[in-house]
PDB file of C-alpha atoms in Angstrom:
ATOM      1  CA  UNK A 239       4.878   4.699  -9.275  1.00 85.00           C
ATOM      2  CA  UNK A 240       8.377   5.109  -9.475  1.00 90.00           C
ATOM      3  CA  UNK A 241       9.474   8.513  -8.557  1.00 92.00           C
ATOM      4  CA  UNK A 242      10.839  10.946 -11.368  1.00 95.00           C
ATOM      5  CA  UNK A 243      14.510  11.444 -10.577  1.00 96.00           C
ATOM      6  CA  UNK A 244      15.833  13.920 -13.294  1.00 97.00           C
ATOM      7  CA  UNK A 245      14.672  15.015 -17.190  1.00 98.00           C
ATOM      8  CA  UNK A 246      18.015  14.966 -19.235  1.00 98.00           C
ATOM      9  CA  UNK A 247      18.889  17.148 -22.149  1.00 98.00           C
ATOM     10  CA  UNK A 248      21.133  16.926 -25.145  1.00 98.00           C
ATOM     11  CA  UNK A 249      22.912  20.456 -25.917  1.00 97.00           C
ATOM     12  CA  UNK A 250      25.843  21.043 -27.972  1.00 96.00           C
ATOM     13  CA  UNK A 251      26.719  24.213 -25.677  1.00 96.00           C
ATOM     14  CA  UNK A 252      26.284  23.728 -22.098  1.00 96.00           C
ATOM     15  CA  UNK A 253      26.934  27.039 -20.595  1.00 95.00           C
ATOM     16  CA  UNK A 254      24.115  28.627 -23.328  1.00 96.00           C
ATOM     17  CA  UNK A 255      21.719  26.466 -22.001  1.00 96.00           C
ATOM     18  CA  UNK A 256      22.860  27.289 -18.902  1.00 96.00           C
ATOM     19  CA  UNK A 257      22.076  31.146 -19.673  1.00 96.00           C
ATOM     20  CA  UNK A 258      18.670  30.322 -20.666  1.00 95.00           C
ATOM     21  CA  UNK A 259      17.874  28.111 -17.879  1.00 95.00           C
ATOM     22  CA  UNK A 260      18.650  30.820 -15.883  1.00 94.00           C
ATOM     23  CA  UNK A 261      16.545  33.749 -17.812  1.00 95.00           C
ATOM     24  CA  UNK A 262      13.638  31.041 -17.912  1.00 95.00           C
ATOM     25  CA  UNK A 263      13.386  29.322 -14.406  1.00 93.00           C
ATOM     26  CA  UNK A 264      15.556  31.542 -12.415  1.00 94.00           C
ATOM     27  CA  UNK A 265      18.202  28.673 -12.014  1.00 91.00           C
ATOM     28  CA  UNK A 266      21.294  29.073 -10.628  1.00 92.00           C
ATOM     29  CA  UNK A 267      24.846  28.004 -12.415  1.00 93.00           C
ATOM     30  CA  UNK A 268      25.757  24.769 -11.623  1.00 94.00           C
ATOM     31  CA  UNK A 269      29.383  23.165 -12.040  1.00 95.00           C
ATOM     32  CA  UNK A 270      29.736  20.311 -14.640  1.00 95.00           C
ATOM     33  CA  UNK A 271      30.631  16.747 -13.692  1.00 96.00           C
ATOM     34  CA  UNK A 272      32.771  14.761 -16.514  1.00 96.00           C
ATOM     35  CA  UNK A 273      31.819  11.089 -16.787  1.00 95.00           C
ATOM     36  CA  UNK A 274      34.464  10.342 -18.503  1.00 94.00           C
ATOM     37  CA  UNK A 275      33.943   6.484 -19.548  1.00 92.00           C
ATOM     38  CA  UNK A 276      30.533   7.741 -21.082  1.00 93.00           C
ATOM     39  CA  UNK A 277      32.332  10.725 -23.079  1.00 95.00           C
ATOM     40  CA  UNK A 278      29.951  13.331 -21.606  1.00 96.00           C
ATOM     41  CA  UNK A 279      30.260  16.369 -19.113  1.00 97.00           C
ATOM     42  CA  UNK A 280      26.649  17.096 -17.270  1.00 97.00           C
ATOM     43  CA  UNK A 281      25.318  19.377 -15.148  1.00 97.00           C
ATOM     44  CA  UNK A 282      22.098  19.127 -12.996  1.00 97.00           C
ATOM     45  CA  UNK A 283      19.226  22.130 -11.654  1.00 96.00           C
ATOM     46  CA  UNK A 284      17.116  21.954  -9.614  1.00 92.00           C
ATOM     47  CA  UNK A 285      15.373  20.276  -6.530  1.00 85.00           C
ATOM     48  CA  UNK A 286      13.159  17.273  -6.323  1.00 84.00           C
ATOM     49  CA  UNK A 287      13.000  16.049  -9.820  1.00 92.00           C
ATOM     50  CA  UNK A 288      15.729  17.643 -11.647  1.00 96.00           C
ATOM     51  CA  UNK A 289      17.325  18.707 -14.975  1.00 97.00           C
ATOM     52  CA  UNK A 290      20.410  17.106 -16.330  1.00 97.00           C
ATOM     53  CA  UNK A 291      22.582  19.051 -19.544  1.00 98.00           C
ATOM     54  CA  UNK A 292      24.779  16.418 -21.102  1.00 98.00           C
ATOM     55  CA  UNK A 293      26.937  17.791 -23.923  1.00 97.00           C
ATOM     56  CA  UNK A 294      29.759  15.533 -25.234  1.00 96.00           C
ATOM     57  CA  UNK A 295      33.146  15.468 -24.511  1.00 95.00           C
ATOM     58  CA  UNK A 296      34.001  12.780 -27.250  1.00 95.00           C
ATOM     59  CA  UNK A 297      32.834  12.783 -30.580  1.00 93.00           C
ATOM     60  CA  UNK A 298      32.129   8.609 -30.607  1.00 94.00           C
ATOM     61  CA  UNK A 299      30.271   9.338 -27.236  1.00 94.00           C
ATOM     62  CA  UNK A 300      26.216   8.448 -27.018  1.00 93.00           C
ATOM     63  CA  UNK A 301      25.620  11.369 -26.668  1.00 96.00           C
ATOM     64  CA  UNK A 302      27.289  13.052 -29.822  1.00 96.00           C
ATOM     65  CA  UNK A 303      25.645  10.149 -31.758  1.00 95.00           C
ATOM     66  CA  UNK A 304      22.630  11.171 -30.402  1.00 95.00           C
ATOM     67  CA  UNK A 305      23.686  14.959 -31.172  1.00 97.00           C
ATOM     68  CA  UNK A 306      24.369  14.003 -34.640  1.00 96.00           C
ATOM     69  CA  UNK A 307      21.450  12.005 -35.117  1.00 94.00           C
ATOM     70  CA  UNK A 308      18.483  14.375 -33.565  1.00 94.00           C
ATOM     71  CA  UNK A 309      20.038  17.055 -32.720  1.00 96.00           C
ATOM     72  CA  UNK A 310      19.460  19.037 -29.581  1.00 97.00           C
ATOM     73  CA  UNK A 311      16.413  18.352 -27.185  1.00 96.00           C
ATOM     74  CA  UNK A 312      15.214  15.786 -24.696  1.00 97.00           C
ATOM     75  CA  UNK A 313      17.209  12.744 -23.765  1.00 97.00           C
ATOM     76  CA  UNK A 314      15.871  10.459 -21.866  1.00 98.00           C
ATOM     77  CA  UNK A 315      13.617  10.534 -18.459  1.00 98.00           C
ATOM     78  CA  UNK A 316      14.767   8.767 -15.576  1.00 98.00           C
ATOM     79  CA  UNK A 317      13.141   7.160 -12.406  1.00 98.00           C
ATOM     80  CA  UNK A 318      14.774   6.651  -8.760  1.00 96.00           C
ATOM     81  CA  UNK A 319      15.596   3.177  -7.715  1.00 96.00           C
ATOM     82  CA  UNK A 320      16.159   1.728  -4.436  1.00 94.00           C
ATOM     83  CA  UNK A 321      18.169  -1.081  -5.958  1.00 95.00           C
ATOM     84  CA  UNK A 322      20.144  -0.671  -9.666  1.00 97.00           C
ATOM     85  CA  UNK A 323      20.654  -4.442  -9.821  1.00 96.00           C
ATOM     86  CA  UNK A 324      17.671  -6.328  -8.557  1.00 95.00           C
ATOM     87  CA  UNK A 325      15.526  -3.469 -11.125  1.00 97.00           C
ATOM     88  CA  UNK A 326      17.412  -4.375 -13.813  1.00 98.00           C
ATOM     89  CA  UNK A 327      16.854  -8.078 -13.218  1.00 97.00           C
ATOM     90  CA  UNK A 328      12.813  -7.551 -12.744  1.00 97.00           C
ATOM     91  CA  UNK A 329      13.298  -5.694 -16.009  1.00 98.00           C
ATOM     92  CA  UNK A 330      15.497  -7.696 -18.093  1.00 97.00           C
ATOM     93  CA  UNK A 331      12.098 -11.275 -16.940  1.00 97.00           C
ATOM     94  CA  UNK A 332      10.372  -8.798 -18.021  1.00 97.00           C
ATOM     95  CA  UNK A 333      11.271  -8.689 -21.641  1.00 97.00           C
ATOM     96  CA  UNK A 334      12.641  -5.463 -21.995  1.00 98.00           C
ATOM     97  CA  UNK A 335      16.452  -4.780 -22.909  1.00 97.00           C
ATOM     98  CA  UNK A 336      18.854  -3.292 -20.867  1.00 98.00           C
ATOM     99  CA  UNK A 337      21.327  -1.317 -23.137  1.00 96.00           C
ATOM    100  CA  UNK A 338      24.637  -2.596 -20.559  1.00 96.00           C
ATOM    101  CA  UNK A 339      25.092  -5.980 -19.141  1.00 96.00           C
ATOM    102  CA  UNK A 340      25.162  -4.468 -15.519  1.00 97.00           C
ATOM    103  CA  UNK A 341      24.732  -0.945 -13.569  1.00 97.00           C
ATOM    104  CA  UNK A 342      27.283   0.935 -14.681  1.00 96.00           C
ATOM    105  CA  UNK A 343      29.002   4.094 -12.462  1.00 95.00           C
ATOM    106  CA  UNK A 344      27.071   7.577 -13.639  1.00 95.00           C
ATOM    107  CA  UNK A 345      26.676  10.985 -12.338  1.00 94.00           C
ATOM    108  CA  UNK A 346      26.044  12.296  -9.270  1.00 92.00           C
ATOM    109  CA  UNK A 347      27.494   8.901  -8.088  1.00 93.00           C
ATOM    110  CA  UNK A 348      24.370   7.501  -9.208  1.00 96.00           C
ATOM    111  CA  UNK A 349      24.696   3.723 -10.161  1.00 97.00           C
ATOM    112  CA  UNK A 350      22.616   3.743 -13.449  1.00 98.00           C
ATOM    113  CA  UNK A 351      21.229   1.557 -16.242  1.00 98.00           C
ATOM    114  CA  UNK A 352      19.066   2.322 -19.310  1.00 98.00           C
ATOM    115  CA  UNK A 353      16.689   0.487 -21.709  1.00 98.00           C
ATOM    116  CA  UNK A 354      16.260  -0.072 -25.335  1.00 97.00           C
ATOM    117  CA  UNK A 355      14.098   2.816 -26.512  1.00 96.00           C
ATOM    118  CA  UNK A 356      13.002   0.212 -29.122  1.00 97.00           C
ATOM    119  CA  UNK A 357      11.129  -1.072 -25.943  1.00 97.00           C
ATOM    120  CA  UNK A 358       9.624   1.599 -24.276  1.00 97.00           C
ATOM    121  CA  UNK A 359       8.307   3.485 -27.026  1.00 96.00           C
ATOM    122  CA  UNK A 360      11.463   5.952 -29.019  1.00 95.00           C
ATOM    123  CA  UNK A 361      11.834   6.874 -25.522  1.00 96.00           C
ATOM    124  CA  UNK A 362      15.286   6.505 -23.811  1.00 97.00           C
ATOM    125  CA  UNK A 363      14.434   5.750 -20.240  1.00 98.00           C
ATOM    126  CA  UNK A 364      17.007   5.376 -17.164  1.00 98.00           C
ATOM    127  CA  UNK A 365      16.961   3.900 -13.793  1.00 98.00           C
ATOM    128  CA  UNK A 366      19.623   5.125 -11.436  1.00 97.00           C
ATOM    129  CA  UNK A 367      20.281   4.448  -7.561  1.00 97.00           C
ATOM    130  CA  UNK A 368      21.074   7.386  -5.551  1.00 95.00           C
ATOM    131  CA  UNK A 369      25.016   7.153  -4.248  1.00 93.00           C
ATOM    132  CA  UNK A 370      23.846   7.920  -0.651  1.00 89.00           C
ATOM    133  CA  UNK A 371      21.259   6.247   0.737  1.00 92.00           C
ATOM    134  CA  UNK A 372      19.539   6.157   4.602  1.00 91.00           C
ATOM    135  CA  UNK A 373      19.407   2.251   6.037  1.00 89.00           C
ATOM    136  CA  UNK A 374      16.364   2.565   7.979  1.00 90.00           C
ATOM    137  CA  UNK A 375      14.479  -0.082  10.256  1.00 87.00           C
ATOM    138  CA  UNK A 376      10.617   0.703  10.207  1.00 87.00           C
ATOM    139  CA  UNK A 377       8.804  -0.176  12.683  1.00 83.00           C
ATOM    140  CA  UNK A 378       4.907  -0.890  13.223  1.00 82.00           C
ATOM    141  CA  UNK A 379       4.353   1.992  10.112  1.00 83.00           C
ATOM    142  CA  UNK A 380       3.679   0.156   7.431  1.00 85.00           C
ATOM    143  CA  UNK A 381       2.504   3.228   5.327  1.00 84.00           C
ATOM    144  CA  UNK A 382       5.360   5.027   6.170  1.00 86.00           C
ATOM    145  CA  UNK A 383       7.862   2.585   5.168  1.00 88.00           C
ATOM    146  CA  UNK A 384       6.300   2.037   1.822  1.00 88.00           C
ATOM    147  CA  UNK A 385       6.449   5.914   1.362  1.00 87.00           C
ATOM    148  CA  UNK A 386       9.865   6.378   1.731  1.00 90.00           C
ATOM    149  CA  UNK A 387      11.349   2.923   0.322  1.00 89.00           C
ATOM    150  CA  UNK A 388       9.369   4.216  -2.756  1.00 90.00           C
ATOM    151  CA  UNK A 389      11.591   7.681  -2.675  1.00 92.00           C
ATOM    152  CA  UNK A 390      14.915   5.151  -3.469  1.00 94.00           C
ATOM    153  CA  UNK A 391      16.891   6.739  -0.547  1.00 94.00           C
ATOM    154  CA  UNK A 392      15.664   4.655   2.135  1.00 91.00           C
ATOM    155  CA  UNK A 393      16.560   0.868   1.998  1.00 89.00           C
ATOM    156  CA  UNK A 394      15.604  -1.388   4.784  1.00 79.00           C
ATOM    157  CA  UNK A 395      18.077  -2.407   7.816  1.00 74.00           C
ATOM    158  CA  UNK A 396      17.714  -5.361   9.778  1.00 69.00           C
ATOM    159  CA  UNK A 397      19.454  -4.499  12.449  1.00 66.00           C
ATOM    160  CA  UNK A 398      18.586  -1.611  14.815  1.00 62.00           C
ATOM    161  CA  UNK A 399      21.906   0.002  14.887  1.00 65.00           C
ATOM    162  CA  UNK A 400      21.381   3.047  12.198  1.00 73.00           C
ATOM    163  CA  UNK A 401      18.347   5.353  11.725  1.00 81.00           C
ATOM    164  CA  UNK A 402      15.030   4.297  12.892  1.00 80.00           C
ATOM    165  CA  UNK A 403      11.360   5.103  12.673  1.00 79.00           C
ATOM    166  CA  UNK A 404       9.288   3.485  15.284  1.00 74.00           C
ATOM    167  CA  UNK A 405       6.051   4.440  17.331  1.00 65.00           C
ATOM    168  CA  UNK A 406       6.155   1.623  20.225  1.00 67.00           C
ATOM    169  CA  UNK A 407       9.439   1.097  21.134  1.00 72.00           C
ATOM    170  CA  UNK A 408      13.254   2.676  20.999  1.00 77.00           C
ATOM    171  CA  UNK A 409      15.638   0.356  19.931  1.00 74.00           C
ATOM    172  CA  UNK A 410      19.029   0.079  22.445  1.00 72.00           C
ATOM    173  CA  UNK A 411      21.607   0.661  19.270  1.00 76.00           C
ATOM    174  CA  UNK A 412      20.494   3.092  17.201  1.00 82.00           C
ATOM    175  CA  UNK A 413      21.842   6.542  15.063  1.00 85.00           C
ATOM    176  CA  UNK A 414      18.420   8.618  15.215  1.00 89.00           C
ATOM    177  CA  UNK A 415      15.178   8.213  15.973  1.00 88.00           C
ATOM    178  CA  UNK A 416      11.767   9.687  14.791  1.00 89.00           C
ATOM    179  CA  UNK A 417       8.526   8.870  16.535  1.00 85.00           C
ATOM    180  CA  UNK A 418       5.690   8.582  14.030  1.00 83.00           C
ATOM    181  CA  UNK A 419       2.018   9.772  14.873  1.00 78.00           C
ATOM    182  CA  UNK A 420       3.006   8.683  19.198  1.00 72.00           C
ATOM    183  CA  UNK A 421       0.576   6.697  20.797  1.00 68.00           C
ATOM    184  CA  UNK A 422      -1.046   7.292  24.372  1.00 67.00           C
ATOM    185  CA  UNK A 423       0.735   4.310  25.282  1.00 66.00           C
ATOM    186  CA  UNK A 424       4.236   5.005  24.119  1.00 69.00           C
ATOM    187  CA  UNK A 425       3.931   8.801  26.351  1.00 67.00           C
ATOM    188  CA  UNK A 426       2.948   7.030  29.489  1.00 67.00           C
ATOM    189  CA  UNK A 427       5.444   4.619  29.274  1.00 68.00           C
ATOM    190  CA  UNK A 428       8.125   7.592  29.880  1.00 67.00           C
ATOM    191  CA  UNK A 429      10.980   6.144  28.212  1.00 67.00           C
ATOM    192  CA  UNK A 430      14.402   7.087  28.774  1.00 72.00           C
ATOM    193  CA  UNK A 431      15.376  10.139  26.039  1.00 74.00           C
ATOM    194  CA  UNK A 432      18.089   8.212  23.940  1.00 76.00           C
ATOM    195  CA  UNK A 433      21.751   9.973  23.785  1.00 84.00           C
ATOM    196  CA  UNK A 434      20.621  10.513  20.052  1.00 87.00           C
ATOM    197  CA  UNK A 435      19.039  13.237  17.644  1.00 90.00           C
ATOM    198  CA  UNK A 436      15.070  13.043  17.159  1.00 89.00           C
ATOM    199  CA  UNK A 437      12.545  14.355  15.574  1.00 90.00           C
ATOM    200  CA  UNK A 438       8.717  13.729  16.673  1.00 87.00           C
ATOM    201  CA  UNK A 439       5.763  14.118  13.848  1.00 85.00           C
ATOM    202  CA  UNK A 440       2.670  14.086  14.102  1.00 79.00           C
ATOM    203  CA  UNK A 441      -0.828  14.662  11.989  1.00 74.00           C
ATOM    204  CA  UNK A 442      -2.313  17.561  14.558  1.00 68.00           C
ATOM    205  CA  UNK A 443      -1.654  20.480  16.283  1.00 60.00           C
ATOM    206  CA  UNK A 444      -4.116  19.444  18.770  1.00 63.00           C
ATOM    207  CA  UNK A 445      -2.504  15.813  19.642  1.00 66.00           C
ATOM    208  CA  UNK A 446      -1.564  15.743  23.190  1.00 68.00           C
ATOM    209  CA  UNK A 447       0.792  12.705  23.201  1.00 73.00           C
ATOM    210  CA  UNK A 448       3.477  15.073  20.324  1.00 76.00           C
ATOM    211  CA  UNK A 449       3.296  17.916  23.004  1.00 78.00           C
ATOM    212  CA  UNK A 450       3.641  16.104  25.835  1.00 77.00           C
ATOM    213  CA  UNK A 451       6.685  13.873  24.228  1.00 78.00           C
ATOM    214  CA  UNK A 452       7.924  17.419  22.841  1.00 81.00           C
ATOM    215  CA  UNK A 453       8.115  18.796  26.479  1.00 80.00           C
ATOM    216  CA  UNK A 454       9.519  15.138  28.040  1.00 78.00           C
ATOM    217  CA  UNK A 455      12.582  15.349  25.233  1.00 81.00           C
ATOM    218  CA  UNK A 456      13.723  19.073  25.108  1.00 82.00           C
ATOM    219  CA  UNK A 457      16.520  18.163  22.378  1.00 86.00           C
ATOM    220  CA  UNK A 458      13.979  16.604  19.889  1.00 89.00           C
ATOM    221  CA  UNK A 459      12.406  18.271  16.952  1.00 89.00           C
ATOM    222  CA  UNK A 460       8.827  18.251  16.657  1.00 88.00           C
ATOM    223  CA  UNK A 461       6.946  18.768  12.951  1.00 89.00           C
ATOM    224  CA  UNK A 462       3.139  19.219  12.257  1.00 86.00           C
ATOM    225  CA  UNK A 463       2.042  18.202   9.057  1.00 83.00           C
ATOM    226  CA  UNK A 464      -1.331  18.071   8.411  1.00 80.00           C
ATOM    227  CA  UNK A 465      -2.486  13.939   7.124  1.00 75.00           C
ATOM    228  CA  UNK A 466      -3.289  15.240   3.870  1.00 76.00           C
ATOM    229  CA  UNK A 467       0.472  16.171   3.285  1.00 75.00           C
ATOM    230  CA  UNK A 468       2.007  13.499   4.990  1.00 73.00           C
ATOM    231  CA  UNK A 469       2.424  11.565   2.030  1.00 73.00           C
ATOM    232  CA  UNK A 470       3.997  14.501   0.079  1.00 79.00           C
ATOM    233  CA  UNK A 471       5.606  16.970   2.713  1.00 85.00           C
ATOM    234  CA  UNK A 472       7.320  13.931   5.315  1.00 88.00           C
ATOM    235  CA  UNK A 473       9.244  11.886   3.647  1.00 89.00           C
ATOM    236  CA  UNK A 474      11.217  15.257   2.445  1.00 89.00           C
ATOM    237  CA  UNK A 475      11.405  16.388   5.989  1.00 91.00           C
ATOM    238  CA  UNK A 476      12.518  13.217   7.333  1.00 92.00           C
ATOM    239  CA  UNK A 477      15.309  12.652   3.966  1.00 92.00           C
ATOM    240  CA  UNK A 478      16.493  16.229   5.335  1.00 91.00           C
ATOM    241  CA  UNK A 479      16.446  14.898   9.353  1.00 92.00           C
ATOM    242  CA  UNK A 480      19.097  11.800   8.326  1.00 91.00           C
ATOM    243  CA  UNK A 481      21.192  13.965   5.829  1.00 89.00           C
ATOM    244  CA  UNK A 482      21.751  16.355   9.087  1.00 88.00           C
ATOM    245  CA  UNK A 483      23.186  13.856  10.969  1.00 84.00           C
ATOM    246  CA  UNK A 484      25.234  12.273   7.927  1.00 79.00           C
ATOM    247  CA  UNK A 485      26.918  15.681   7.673  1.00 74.00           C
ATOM    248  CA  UNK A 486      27.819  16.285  11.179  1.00 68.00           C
TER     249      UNK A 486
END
């Protein structure tokens, strides 16, 4: 499934739902974003799958419609895409009807696109591609790569030069590496440490081969996550690993 990327609500007043966010979850303030060409200002809370408060900054907007129609409440749900235009294609052979002609520029620096709710039952649903996104090449971890292409923030790279998550070899051009669950083979091979940052992870606090990489490649980072979590826990570890290095 599709990951969950935000919940948005309709307010009139943003800063009172602000105030009750904030006596209900324990949320901190957040600074509004105008999206001007939509007529709405939003701001977002949270981690992981977050909240978006749209109120509207022009009374012809959506949203006041919307307001003026419903009143205040849910909006619309939204799931994470790895690609705004090639979903809205599978979409549109689908028989369902995208409300613009083509992604269109939201918040966040999302590129967006909704459907009809007449199509997906009353519900307003939207589909946005995160603004930054890692190009990774995956190799010889299949699972893995389907994991975290499924989060939207990884797209694939053919060429080697950018991050890369391999358990065989190391690339000669590459940003970053992460070795996956090492093999026997890949420690005796004693490979030269790349110039580059790493991070090691691994399934067991009792495998051998993480340790004894781990101790070969001083400047690497080493996680333990147990298998059951490494569908859950990793991909946010490794998301955090290549946002690092983006912000150095």
């Amino acid at each position: 499934m599709l990951p969950l990327d935000h919940i948005g609500i309709a307010t009139h007043d943003g800063l009172a739902l602000e105030d009750l966010l904030c006596k209900l979850a324990q949320c901190t303030p957040a600074l509004p974003e105008k999206i001007d060409p939509q007529g709405v200002q939003v701001r977002f809370y949270g981690s992981g799958t977050r909240l978006e408060i749209l109120e509207s900054i022009d009374i012809s907007s959506a949203v006041a419609l919307y307001l003026q129609k419903r009143g205040e409440g849910l909006h619309h749900i939204a799931f994470r895409i790895a690609s705004a235009e090639s979903q809205l294609n599978r979409l549109r052979a689908a028989g369902f009807t995208p409300l613009t002609e083509n992604p269109v520029q939201g918040a966040d620096g999302k590129r967006i696109f909704f459907l009809h709710p007449h199509d997906t039952c009353g519900v307003l649903i939207e589909f946005c591609q995160p603004m930054n996104q890692f190009a990774v090449t995956f190799e010889h971890c299949d699972e893995l790569e389907e994991t975290m292409k499924s989060t939207g923030y990884c797209i694939p790279a053919e060429q080697t030069i950018g991050h890369v998550v391999t358990s065989d070899t190391i690339p000669q051009n590459c940003q970053s590496v992460v070795i996956h669950n090492a093999s026997s083979k890949f420690c005796r091979q004693r490979v030269r440490v790349p110039n580059v940052p790493i991070l090691i992870s691994e399934i067991s606090d009792q495998s051998s081969f993480a340790y004894e990489l781990f101790k070969q490649w001083t400047t690497a980072h080493l996680v333990i996550l147990p298998e059951s979590a490494q569908q859950t826990s990793l991909p946010a570890v490794l998301l955090d690993f290549w946002a690092s290095i983006e912000n150095e």
